[in-house]
mmCIF file of C-alpha atoms and ligand atoms in Angstrom:
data_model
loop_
_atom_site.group_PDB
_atom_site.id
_atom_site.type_symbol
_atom_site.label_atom_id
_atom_site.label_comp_id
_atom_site.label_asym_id
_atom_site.label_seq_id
_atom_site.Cartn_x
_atom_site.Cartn_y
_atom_site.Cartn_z
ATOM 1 C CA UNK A 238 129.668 82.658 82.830
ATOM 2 C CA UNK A 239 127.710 80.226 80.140
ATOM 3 C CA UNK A 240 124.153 79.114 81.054
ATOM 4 C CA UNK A 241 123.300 76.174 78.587
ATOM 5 C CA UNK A 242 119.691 74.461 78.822
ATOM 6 C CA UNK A 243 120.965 70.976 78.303
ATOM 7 C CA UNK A 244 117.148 69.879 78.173
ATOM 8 C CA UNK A 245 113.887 71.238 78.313
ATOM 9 C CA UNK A 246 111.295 68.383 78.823
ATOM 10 C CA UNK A 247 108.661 66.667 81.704
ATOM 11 C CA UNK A 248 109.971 63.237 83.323
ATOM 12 C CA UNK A 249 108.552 61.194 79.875
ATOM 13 C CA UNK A 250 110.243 63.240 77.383
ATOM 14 C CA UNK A 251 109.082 64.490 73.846
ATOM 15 C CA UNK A 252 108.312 62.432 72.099
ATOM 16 C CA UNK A 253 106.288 60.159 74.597
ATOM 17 C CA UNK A 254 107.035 56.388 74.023
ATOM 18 C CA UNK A 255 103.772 55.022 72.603
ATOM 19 C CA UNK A 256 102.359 58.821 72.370
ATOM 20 C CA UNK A 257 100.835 59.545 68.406
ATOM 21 C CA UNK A 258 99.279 63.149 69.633
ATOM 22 C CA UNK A 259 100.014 65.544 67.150
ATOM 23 C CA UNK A 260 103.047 67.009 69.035
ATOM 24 C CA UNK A 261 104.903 63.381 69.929
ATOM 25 C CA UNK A 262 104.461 62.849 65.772
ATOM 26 C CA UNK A 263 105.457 65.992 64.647
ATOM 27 C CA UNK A 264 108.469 65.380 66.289
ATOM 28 C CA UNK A 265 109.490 62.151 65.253
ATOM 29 C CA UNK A 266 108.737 63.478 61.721
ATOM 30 C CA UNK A 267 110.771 66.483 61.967
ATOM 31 C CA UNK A 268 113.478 64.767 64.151
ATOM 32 C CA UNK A 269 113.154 67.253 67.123
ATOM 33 C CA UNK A 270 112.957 66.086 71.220
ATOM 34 C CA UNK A 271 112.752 67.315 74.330
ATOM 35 C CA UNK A 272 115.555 65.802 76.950
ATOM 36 C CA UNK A 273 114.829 65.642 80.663
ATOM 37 C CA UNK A 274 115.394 68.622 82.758
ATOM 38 C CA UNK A 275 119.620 69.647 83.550
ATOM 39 C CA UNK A 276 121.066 72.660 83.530
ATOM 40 C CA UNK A 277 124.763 73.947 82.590
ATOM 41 C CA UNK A 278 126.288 76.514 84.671
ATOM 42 C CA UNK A 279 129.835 76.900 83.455
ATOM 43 C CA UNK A 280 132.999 79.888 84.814
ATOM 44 C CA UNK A 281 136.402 79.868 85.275
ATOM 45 C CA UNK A 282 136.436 76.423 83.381
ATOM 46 C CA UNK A 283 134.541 74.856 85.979
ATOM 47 C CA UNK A 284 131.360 72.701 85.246
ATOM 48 C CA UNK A 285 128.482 72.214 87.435
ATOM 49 C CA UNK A 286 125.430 70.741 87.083
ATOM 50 C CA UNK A 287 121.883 71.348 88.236
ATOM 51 C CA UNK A 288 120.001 68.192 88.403
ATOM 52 C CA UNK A 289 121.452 65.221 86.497
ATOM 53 C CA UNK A 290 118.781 64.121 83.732
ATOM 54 C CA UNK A 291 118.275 60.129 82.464
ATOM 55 C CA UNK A 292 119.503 62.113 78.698
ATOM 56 C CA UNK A 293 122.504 62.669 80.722
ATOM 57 C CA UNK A 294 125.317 60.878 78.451
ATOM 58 C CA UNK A 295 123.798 62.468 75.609
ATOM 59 C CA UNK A 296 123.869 66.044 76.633
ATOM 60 C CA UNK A 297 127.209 66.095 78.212
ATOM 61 C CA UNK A 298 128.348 64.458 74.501
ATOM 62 C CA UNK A 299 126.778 67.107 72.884
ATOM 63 C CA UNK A 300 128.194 69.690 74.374
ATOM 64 C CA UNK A 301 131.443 68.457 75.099
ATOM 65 C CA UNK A 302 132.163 68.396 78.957
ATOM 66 C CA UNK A 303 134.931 66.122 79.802
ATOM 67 C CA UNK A 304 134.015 67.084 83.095
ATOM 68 C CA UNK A 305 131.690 67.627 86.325
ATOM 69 C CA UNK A 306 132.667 69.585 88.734
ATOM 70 C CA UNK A 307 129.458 69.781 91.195
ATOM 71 C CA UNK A 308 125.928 68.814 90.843
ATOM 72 C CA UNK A 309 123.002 70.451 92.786
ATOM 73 C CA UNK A 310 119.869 67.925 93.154
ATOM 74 C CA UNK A 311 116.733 70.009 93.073
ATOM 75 C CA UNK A 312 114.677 67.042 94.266
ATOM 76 C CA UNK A 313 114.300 63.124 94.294
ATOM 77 C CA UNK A 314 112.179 62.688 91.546
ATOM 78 C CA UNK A 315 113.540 59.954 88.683
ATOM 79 C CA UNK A 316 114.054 62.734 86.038
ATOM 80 C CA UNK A 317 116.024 65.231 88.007
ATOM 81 C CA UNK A 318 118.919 62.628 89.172
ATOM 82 C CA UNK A 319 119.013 59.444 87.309
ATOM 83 C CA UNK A 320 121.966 60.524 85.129
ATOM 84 C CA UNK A 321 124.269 60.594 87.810
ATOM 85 C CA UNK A 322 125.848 57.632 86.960
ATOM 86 C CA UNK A 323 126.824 58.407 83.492
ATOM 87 C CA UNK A 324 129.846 60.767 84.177
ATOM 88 C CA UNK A 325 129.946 58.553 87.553
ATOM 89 C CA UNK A 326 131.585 55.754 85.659
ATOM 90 C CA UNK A 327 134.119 57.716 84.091
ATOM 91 C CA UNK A 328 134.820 60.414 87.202
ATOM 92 C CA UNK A 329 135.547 59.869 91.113
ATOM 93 C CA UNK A 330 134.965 62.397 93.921
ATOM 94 C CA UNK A 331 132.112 64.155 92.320
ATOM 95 C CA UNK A 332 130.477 66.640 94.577
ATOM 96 C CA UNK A 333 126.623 66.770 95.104
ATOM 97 C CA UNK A 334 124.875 69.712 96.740
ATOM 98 C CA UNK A 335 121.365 69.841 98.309
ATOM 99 C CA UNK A 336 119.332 69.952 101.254
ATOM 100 C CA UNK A 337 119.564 67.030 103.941
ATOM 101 C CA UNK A 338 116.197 65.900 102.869
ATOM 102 C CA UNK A 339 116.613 65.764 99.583
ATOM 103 C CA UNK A 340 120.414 64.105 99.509
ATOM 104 C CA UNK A 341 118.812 61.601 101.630
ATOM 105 C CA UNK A 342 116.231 60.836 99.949
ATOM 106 C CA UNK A 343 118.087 60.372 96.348
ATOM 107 C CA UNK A 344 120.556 58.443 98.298
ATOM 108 C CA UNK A 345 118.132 56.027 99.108
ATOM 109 C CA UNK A 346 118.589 55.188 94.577
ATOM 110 C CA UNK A 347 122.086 55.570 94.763
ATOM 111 C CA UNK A 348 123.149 53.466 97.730
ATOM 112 C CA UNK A 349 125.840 51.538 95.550
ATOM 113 C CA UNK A 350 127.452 54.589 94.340
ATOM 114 C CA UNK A 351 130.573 56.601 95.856
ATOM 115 C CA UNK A 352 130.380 60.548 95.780
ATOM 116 C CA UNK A 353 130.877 63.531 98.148
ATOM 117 C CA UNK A 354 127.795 64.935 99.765
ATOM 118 C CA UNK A 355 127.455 68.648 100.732
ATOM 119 C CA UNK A 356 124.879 69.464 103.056
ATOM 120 C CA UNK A 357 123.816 73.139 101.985
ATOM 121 C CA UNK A 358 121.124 75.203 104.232
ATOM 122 C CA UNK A 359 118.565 76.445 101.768
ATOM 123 C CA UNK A 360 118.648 80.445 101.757
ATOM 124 C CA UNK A 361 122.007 80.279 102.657
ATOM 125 C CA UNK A 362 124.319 81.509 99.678
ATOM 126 C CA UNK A 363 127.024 79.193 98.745
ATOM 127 C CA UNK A 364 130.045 80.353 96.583
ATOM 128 C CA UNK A 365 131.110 77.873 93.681
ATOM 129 C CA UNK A 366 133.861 78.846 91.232
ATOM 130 C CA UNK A 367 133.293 82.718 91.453
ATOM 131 C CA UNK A 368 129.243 82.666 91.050
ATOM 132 C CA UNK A 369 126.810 82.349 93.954
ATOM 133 C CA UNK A 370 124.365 80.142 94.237
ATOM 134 C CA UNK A 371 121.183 80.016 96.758
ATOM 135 C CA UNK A 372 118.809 77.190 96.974
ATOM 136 C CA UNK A 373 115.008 78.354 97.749
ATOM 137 C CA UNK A 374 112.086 76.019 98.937
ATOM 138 C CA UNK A 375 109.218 75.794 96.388
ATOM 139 C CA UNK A 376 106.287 73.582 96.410
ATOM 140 C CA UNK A 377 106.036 70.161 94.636
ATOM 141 C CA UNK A 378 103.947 67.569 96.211
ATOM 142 C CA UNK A 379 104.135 64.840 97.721
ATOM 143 C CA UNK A 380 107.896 66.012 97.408
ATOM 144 C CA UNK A 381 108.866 66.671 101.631
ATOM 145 C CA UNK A 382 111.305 69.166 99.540
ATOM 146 C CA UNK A 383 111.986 70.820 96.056
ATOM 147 C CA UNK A 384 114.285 73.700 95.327
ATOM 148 C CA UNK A 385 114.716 76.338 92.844
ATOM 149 C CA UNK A 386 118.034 78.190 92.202
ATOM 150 C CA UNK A 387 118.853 81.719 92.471
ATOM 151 C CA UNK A 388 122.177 82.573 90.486
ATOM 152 C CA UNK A 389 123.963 86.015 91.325
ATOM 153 C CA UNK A 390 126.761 86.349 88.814
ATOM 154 C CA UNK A 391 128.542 90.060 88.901
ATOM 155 C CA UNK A 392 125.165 91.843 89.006
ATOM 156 C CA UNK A 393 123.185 89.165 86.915
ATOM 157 C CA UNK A 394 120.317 87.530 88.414
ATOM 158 C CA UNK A 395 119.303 83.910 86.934
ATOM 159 C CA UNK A 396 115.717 82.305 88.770
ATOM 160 C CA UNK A 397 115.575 78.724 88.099
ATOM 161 C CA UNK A 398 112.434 77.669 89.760
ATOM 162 C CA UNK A 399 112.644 73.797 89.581
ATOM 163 C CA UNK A 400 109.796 71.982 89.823
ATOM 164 C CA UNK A 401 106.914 73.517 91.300
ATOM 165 C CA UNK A 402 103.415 74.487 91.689
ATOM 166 C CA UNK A 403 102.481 78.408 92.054
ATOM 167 C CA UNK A 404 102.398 78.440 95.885
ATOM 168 C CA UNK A 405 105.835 79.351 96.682
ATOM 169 C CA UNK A 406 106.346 81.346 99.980
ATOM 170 C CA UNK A 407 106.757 85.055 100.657
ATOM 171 C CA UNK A 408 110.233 84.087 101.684
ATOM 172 C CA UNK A 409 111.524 82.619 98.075
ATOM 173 C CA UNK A 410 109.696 85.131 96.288
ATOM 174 C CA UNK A 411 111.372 87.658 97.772
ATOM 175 C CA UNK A 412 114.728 85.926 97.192
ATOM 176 C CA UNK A 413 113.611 85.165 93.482
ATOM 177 C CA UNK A 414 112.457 89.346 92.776
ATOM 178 C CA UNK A 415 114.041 91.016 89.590
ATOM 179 C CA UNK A 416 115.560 88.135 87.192
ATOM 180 C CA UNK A 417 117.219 88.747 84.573
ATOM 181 C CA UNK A 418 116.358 85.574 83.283
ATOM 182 C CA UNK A 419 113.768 83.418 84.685
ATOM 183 C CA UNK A 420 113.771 79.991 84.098
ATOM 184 C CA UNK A 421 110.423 78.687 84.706
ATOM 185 C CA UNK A 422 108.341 75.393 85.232
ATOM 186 C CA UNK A 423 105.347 75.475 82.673
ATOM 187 C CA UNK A 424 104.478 72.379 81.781
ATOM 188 C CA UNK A 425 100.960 72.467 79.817
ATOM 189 C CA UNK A 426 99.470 75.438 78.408
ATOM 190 C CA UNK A 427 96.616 77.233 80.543
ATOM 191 C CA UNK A 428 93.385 75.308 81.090
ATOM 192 C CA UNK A 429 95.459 72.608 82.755
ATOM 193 C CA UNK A 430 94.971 72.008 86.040
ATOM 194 C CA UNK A 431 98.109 70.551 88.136
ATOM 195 C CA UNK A 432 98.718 69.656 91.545
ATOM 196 C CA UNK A 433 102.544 69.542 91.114
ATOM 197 C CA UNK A 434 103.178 71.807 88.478
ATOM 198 C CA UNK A 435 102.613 75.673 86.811
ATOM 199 C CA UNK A 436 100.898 75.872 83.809
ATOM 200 C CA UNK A 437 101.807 78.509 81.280
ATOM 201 C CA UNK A 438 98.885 81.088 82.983
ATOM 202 C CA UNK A 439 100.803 80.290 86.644
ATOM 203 C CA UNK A 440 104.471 81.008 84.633
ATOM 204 C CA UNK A 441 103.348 84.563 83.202
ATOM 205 C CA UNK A 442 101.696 85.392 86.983
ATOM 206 C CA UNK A 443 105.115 84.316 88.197
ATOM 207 C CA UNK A 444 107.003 86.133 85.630
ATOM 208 C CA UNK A 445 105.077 89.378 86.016
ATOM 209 C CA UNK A 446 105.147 89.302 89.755
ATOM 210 C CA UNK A 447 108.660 88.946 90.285
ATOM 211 C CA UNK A 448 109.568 91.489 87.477
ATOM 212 C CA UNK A 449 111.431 89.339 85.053
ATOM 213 C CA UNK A 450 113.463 90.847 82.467
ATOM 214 C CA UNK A 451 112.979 87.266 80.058
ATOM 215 C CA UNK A 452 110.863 83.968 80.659
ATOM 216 C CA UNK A 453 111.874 80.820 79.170
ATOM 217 C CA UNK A 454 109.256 77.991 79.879
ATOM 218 C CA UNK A 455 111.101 74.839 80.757
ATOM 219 C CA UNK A 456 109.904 71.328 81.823
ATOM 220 C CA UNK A 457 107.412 71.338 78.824
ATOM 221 C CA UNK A 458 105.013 68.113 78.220
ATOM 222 C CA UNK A 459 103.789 67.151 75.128
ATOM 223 C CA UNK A 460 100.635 69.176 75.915
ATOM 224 C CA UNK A 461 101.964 71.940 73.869
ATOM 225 C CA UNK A 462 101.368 72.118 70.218
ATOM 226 C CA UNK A 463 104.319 72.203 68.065
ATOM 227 C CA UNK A 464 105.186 75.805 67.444
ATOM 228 C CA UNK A 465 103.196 77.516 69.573
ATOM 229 C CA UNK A 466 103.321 80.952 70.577
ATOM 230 C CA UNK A 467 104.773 80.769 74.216
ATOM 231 C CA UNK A 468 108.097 81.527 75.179
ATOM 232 C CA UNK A 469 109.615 78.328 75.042
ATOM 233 C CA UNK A 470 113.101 76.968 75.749
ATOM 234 C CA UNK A 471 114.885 74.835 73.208
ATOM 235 C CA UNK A 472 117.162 72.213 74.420
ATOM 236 C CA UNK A 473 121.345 73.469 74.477
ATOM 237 C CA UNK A 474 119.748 77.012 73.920
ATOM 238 C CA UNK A 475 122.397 78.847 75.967
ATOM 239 C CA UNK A 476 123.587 82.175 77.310
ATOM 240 C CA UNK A 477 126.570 84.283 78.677
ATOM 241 C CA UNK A 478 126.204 86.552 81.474
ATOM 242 C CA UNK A 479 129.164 89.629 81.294
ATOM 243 C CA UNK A 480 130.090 92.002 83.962
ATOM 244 C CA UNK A 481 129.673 94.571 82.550
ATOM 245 C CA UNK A 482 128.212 94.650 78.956
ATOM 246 C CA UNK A 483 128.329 98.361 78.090
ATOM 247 C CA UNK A 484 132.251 97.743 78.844
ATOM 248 C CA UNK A 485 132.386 95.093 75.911
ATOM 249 C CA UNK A 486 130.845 97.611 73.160
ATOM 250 C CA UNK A 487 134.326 99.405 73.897
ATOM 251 C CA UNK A 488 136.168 96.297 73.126
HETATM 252 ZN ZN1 LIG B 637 110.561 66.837 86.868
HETATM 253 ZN ZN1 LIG B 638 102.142 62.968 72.851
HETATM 254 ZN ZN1 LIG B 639 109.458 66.576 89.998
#
């Protein structure tokens, strides 16, 4: 199974149109960005997506998926669906997973377009192209409803939080304990104070308390410096999860 970050930014991107901080102009010097928010799960040559960024065409170019095989929506805000209709145009019967709430509410946007809803209960572990995936409740207001994503593949554990502030329930952190990779909303460093969001000092608490093996920050605003010292994702930074990896040292 292949985990690829197809983009690691906040809902304006990096750089910020009409931003000159010293992060948006450091990257239009040096040529670097940060895409909206998607994420690549892909296994037995199946491709699904969680959360369908604006960057969409882009990152599906880049890394050369001909095509989508599911989509999860995490929530209804602009920079976590309104991609859809890139691979829309060029693909019928695409299925899209999520909560009642939060289908309905991004169907609301996409009331002109065809594709096959799937109702999924959060907690409830749903089986897609031999890995299972569970959606959890966090907390992003005014969102009614935001997931995260737990990932079980063959004894691997991957947390994707989605959007969220630190006061996620007893009942998602216990479904979220012991990651082997946690991917994790951070969008400022500490000293930031956020109503819908973690900041980096909410992302290590997070980290720490459910036992994470590795942290990637994701969802990053401009409110970083370049380089810093966190533990930041790069956009189409991606990984492979094995069965079994002391078997492969054999191979
Ligand atoms: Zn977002
Ligand atoms: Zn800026
Ligand atoms: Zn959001």
């Amino acid at each position: 199974m292949k985990l690829t970050i197809l983009g690691t930014g906040d809902s304006p991107g990096t750089p910020v149109i009409g931003c000159h901080c010293r992060t948006c102009e450091h990257a239009r010097k040096n040529g670097w960005e940060r895409l909206r928010f998607s994420i690549l799960l892909q296994n037995n040559g199946k491709s699904v997506l969680i959360d369908t960024s604006p960057d969409m065409r882009k990152q599906l170019l880049n890394v050369g998926v001909d095509r989508v095989d599911a989509v999860i929506w995490t929530h209804s805000h602009y920079d976590h669906f309104a991609g859809f209709g890139d691979f829309y145009r060029v693909q019928s019967g695409v299925n899209v997973l999520s909560s009642a709430e939060v289908l309905e509410d991004i169907g609301r946007f996409m009331y002109f377009m065809k594709y096959r809803e799937r109702q999924v209960e959060v907690y409830e572990p749903i089986k897609i192209f031999g890995m299972e995936l569970i959606l959890i409740d966090v907390n992003h207001p005014p969102m009614r409803r935001s997931h995260g994503v737990v990932v079980n593949f063959r004894g691997k554990k991957i947390v994707i939080t989605g959007d969220t502030n630190s006061e996620i329930s007893q009942r998602s952190i216990d479904e979220m304990m012991n990651p082997d990779l946690l991917i994790v909303d951070a969008i400022a460093p500490e000293g930031y104070r956020l109503r819908k969001h973690m900041n980096a000092g909410d992302a290590f608490s997070l980290s720490k308390k459910l036992n994470a093996r590795k942290t990637l920050f994701i969802h990053v605003g401009h409110f970083y410096q370049p380089n810093s010292k966190y533990p930041i994702a790069r956009d189409f930074q991606s990984f492979h999860f094995h069965e079994n990896l002391a078997l492969d040292s054999f191979l």
